[in-house]
Amino acid sequence: LYVSVDAGTKDSLKAIDRPLFGDFWERFLDSLKALKEKEQRTVYRLTLVKGWNTEDVDAYSGLFSIGKPDFIEIKGVTYCGSSATSKLTMENVPWHSDVKEFSEALAEKSNGEYEVACEHVHSCCVLLAKVDKFKIEGQWFTWIDYEKFHDLVASGRPFTSKDYMTPTPSWAVYGAEEGGFDPEQLRYKKERHHRSSRKENGS
């Protein structure tokens, strides 16, 4: 269960999300509180917007205790073009190094409760995970055994997120050389060839 945490403070959330309801902050906090009651995997999803919310490390960390999520997914904003309703430009898109720096600072603020577990460079995304729940004898178990999950659902018996977790592949672990890319999959890189607008002599 994901909850989008687009900002760490009331003022920042109002500026970024432009909410419709006057009690938007109270609604937001109630959503975080609801996560604490869930027995399945819960996630805070933070979208970093450079110049808007990348300095709010202390404010974000203050929200951890409210919902106590299993994971915190931190992703750089994706620029989708300019419009009359958006002031964002490419200048607001953080680099993966920016996301990593922010994630490491956020993990440090948690005093050991969370650590940086995974990353996917191409998606400009980093994952923090609860250490006491998903790190067993030094190994991360952030992935899902989907077959076991569906069996558990079909059984009708109560179960928790610990019952269907599975080891994280080495290539997905934070700091791995592969940067989150599955080495068994082929990567296709598009080469861009732009025509010159200037004509050569004699053409």
mmCIF file of C-alpha atoms in Angstrom:
data_model
loop_
_atom_site.group_PDB
_atom_site.id
_atom_site.type_symbol
_atom_site.label_atom_id
_atom_site.label_comp_id
_atom_site.label_asym_id
_atom_site.label_seq_id
_atom_site.Cartn_x
_atom_site.Cartn_y
_atom_site.Cartn_z
ATOM 1 C CA LEU A 1 0.000 0.000 0.000
ATOM 2 C CA TYR A 2 1.557 3.257 -1.170
ATOM 3 C CA VAL A 3 0.996 6.766 0.133
ATOM 4 C CA SER A 4 2.495 9.623 -1.854
ATOM 5 C CA VAL A 5 4.487 11.889 0.431
ATOM 6 C CA ASP A 6 5.160 14.816 -1.854
ATOM 7 C CA ALA A 7 6.435 17.148 0.850
ATOM 8 C CA GLY A 8 7.490 17.132 4.475
ATOM 9 C CA THR A 9 5.701 20.283 5.606
ATOM 10 C CA LYS A 10 2.222 21.741 5.238
ATOM 11 C CA ASP A 11 3.419 24.763 3.262
ATOM 12 C CA SER A 12 5.502 22.663 0.868
ATOM 13 C CA LEU A 13 2.655 20.215 0.306
ATOM 14 C CA LYS A 14 0.288 23.069 -0.512
ATOM 15 C CA ALA A 15 2.726 24.567 -3.003
ATOM 16 C CA ILE A 16 3.531 21.272 -4.742
ATOM 17 C CA ASP A 17 0.165 19.463 -4.778
ATOM 18 C CA ARG A 18 -2.213 22.466 -4.855
ATOM 19 C CA PRO A 19 -4.847 20.545 -2.836
ATOM 20 C CA LEU A 20 -8.594 21.064 -3.232
ATOM 21 C CA PHE A 21 -9.521 20.652 0.438
ATOM 22 C CA GLY A 22 -8.799 23.159 3.188
ATOM 23 C CA ASP A 23 -8.006 20.350 5.637
ATOM 24 C CA PHE A 24 -5.544 18.707 3.210
ATOM 25 C CA TRP A 25 -2.784 18.408 5.809
ATOM 26 C CA GLU A 26 -5.038 16.641 8.331
ATOM 27 C CA ARG A 27 -6.262 14.270 5.595
ATOM 28 C CA PHE A 28 -2.679 13.575 4.621
ATOM 29 C CA LEU A 29 -1.625 12.767 8.201
ATOM 30 C CA ASP A 30 -4.678 10.507 8.620
ATOM 31 C CA SER A 31 -3.561 8.570 5.541
ATOM 32 C CA LEU A 32 -0.139 8.042 7.100
ATOM 33 C CA LYS A 33 -1.693 6.908 10.397
ATOM 34 C CA ALA A 34 -3.781 4.335 8.525
ATOM 35 C CA LEU A 35 -0.630 2.627 7.267
ATOM 36 C CA LYS A 36 0.322 1.657 10.794
ATOM 37 C CA GLU A 37 -2.740 -0.602 11.005
ATOM 38 C CA LYS A 38 -1.846 -2.643 7.925
ATOM 39 C CA GLU A 39 -0.194 -6.064 8.099
ATOM 40 C CA GLN A 40 0.966 -5.968 4.473
ATOM 41 C CA ARG A 41 3.788 -4.054 2.807
ATOM 42 C CA THR A 42 3.462 -0.305 3.209
ATOM 43 C CA VAL A 43 5.412 2.408 1.438
ATOM 44 C CA TYR A 44 5.970 6.146 1.627
ATOM 45 C CA ARG A 45 6.634 7.327 -1.921
ATOM 46 C CA LEU A 46 8.671 10.531 -2.072
ATOM 47 C CA THR A 47 9.054 12.391 -5.350
ATOM 48 C CA LEU A 48 11.962 14.813 -5.236
ATOM 49 C CA VAL A 49 11.577 18.117 -7.056
ATOM 50 C CA LYS A 50 14.828 20.076 -7.122
ATOM 51 C CA GLY A 51 14.359 23.536 -5.666
ATOM 52 C CA TRP A 52 11.026 22.596 -4.076
ATOM 53 C CA ASN A 53 11.362 19.794 -1.546
ATOM 54 C CA THR A 54 14.919 18.456 -1.611
ATOM 55 C CA GLU A 55 15.986 20.375 1.501
ATOM 56 C CA ASP A 56 13.276 18.994 3.824
ATOM 57 C CA VAL A 57 15.212 16.012 5.232
ATOM 58 C CA ASP A 58 14.330 16.807 8.857
ATOM 59 C CA ALA A 59 10.649 17.357 8.043
ATOM 60 C CA TYR A 60 10.398 14.114 6.076
ATOM 61 C CA SER A 61 12.100 12.095 8.816
ATOM 62 C CA GLY A 62 9.582 13.486 11.292
ATOM 63 C CA LEU A 63 6.802 11.749 9.351
ATOM 64 C CA PHE A 64 8.368 8.279 9.711
ATOM 65 C CA SER A 65 6.973 7.683 13.196
ATOM 66 C CA ILE A 66 3.401 8.440 12.105
ATOM 67 C CA GLY A 67 2.919 5.649 9.573
ATOM 68 C CA LYS A 68 5.987 3.498 10.291
ATOM 69 C CA PRO A 69 6.130 2.267 6.668
ATOM 70 C CA ASP A 70 8.043 -0.859 5.673
ATOM 71 C CA PHE A 71 9.707 1.012 2.837
ATOM 72 C CA ILE A 72 10.434 4.539 1.697
ATOM 73 C CA GLU A 73 10.754 4.861 -2.062
ATOM 74 C CA ILE A 74 12.541 8.015 -3.188
ATOM 75 C CA LYS A 75 12.349 9.002 -6.836
ATOM 76 C CA GLY A 76 13.365 12.005 -8.879
ATOM 77 C CA VAL A 77 10.488 13.822 -10.545
ATOM 78 C CA THR A 78 9.899 13.065 -14.234
ATOM 79 C CA TYR A 79 9.618 16.119 -16.430
ATOM 80 C CA CYS A 80 6.586 15.817 -18.717
ATOM 81 C CA GLY A 81 6.857 19.079 -20.593
ATOM 82 C CA SER A 82 5.721 22.610 -19.883
ATOM 83 C CA SER A 83 2.105 23.656 -19.426
ATOM 84 C CA ALA A 84 0.031 26.544 -18.147
ATOM 85 C CA THR A 85 -0.582 24.697 -14.873
ATOM 86 C CA SER A 86 2.992 23.624 -14.131
ATOM 87 C CA LYS A 87 6.045 25.727 -13.377
ATOM 88 C CA LEU A 88 8.433 22.786 -13.531
ATOM 89 C CA THR A 89 11.361 22.739 -15.934
ATOM 90 C CA MET A 90 14.269 20.359 -16.492
ATOM 91 C CA GLU A 91 16.107 22.372 -13.835
ATOM 92 C CA ASN A 92 13.773 20.800 -11.268
ATOM 93 C CA VAL A 93 14.721 17.227 -12.198
ATOM 94 C CA PRO A 94 17.354 15.852 -9.786
ATOM 95 C CA TRP A 95 20.220 13.627 -10.906
ATOM 96 C CA HIS A 96 20.458 10.115 -9.511
ATOM 97 C CA SER A 97 23.403 11.292 -7.415
ATOM 98 C CA ASP A 98 21.097 13.907 -5.842
ATOM 99 C CA VAL A 99 18.523 11.233 -5.020
ATOM 100 C CA LYS A 100 21.225 9.031 -3.489
ATOM 101 C CA GLU A 101 22.565 11.872 -1.358
ATOM 102 C CA PHE A 102 19.062 12.718 -0.102
ATOM 103 C CA SER A 103 18.291 9.039 0.590
ATOM 104 C CA GLU A 104 21.472 8.512 2.571
ATOM 105 C CA ALA A 105 20.781 11.622 4.657
ATOM 106 C CA LEU A 106 17.227 10.432 5.316
ATOM 107 C CA ALA A 107 18.431 6.966 6.362
ATOM 108 C CA GLU A 108 20.949 8.544 8.723
ATOM 109 C CA LYS A 109 18.170 10.597 10.343
ATOM 110 C CA SER A 110 16.270 7.383 11.152
ATOM 111 C CA ASN A 111 18.961 6.345 13.665
ATOM 112 C CA GLY A 112 19.294 2.862 12.255
ATOM 113 C CA GLU A 113 15.599 2.109 11.780
ATOM 114 C CA TYR A 114 15.948 2.349 7.988
ATOM 115 C CA GLU A 115 18.860 1.762 5.646
ATOM 116 C CA VAL A 116 19.336 2.303 1.931
ATOM 117 C CA ALA A 117 18.584 -1.131 0.478
ATOM 118 C CA CYS A 118 18.117 -0.897 -3.310
ATOM 119 C CA GLU A 119 18.447 1.422 -6.261
ATOM 120 C CA HIS A 120 17.515 1.579 -9.925
ATOM 121 C CA VAL A 121 19.702 4.092 -11.701
ATOM 122 C CA HIS A 122 17.634 4.321 -14.884
ATOM 123 C CA SER A 123 14.500 5.150 -12.886
ATOM 124 C CA CYS A 124 16.419 7.604 -10.680
ATOM 125 C CA CYS A 125 15.001 5.701 -7.719
ATOM 126 C CA VAL A 126 16.302 4.545 -4.326
ATOM 127 C CA LEU A 127 14.620 2.338 -1.720
ATOM 128 C CA LEU A 128 14.960 2.566 2.055
ATOM 129 C CA ALA A 129 13.813 -0.474 4.046
ATOM 130 C CA LYS A 130 13.198 -1.302 7.694
ATOM 131 C CA VAL A 131 16.284 -3.022 9.000
ATOM 132 C CA ASP A 132 14.665 -5.147 11.731
ATOM 133 C CA LYS A 133 12.115 -6.553 9.311
ATOM 134 C CA PHE A 134 13.797 -6.949 5.944
ATOM 135 C CA LYS A 135 17.504 -7.381 6.687
ATOM 136 C CA ILE A 136 18.262 -10.893 7.931
ATOM 137 C CA GLU A 137 21.826 -11.859 8.809
ATOM 138 C CA GLY A 138 23.157 -9.049 6.626
ATOM 139 C CA GLN A 139 21.015 -9.886 3.581
ATOM 140 C CA TRP A 140 18.087 -7.858 2.275
ATOM 141 C CA PHE A 141 14.704 -9.508 1.693
ATOM 142 C CA THR A 142 12.878 -6.703 -0.108
ATOM 143 C CA TRP A 143 11.500 -8.756 -3.010
ATOM 144 C CA ILE A 144 8.156 -10.539 -3.182
ATOM 145 C CA ASP A 145 7.511 -14.251 -3.695
ATOM 146 C CA TYR A 146 4.346 -13.700 -5.739
ATOM 147 C CA GLU A 147 3.456 -17.394 -5.992
ATOM 148 C CA LYS A 148 3.578 -17.721 -2.225
ATOM 149 C CA PHE A 149 1.627 -14.483 -1.828
ATOM 150 C CA HIS A 150 -1.226 -15.756 -3.993
ATOM 151 C CA ASP A 151 -1.224 -19.078 -2.135
ATOM 152 C CA LEU A 152 -1.533 -17.198 1.139
ATOM 153 C CA VAL A 153 -4.415 -15.123 -0.198
ATOM 154 C CA ALA A 154 -6.179 -18.252 -1.441
ATOM 155 C CA SER A 155 -5.737 -19.973 1.930
ATOM 156 C CA GLY A 156 -7.955 -17.425 3.661
ATOM 157 C CA ARG A 157 -5.677 -17.432 6.697
ATOM 158 C CA PRO A 158 -4.184 -14.252 8.188
ATOM 159 C CA PHE A 159 -0.629 -13.478 7.078
ATOM 160 C CA THR A 160 1.863 -10.625 7.116
ATOM 161 C CA SER A 161 4.455 -9.202 4.739
ATOM 162 C CA LYS A 162 7.152 -11.364 6.342
ATOM 163 C CA ASP A 163 5.417 -14.505 5.058
ATOM 164 C CA TYR A 164 6.070 -13.810 1.377
ATOM 165 C CA MET A 165 9.314 -11.847 1.297
ATOM 166 C CA THR A 166 12.243 -13.236 -0.670
ATOM 167 C CA PRO A 167 15.951 -12.335 -0.969
ATOM 168 C CA THR A 168 16.903 -9.259 -2.965
ATOM 169 C CA PRO A 169 19.070 -10.125 -6.013
ATOM 170 C CA SER A 170 22.659 -8.938 -5.684
ATOM 171 C CA TRP A 171 22.322 -6.701 -8.746
ATOM 172 C CA ALA A 172 19.429 -4.794 -7.150
ATOM 173 C CA VAL A 173 21.177 -4.054 -3.855
ATOM 174 C CA TYR A 174 22.244 -0.459 -3.276
ATOM 175 C CA GLY A 175 25.728 0.198 -4.593
ATOM 176 C CA ALA A 176 25.829 -2.838 -6.898
ATOM 177 C CA GLU A 177 27.792 -2.370 -10.122
ATOM 178 C CA GLU A 178 24.673 -3.204 -12.169
ATOM 179 C CA GLY A 179 22.785 -0.240 -10.689
ATOM 180 C CA GLY A 180 19.549 -2.203 -10.451
ATOM 181 C CA PHE A 181 19.642 -3.611 -13.997
ATOM 182 C CA ASP A 182 18.938 -7.338 -14.324
ATOM 183 C CA PRO A 183 22.044 -8.741 -16.100
ATOM 184 C CA GLU A 184 19.911 -11.455 -17.729
ATOM 185 C CA GLN A 185 17.899 -8.856 -19.613
ATOM 186 C CA LEU A 186 19.084 -7.057 -22.734
ATOM 187 C CA ARG A 187 19.426 -3.298 -22.676
ATOM 188 C CA TYR A 188 18.773 -1.291 -25.810
ATOM 189 C CA LYS A 189 20.281 2.156 -26.036
ATOM 190 C CA LYS A 190 18.853 4.467 -28.648
ATOM 191 C CA GLU A 191 21.429 6.436 -30.554
ATOM 192 C CA ARG A 192 20.285 9.866 -31.599
ATOM 193 C CA HIS A 193 21.616 11.297 -34.837
ATOM 194 C CA HIS A 194 20.610 14.918 -35.321
ATOM 195 C CA ARG A 195 20.939 16.476 -38.747
ATOM 196 C CA SER A 196 22.967 19.623 -38.910
ATOM 197 C CA SER A 197 20.943 22.711 -39.817
ATOM 198 C CA ARG A 198 23.922 24.149 -41.690
ATOM 199 C CA LYS A 199 24.655 23.104 -45.252
ATOM 200 C CA GLU A 200 28.172 22.130 -46.177
ATOM 201 C CA ASN A 201 29.871 23.947 -49.061
ATOM 202 C CA GLY A 202 28.919 22.414 -52.348
ATOM 203 C CA SER A 203 25.807 20.634 -50.993
#
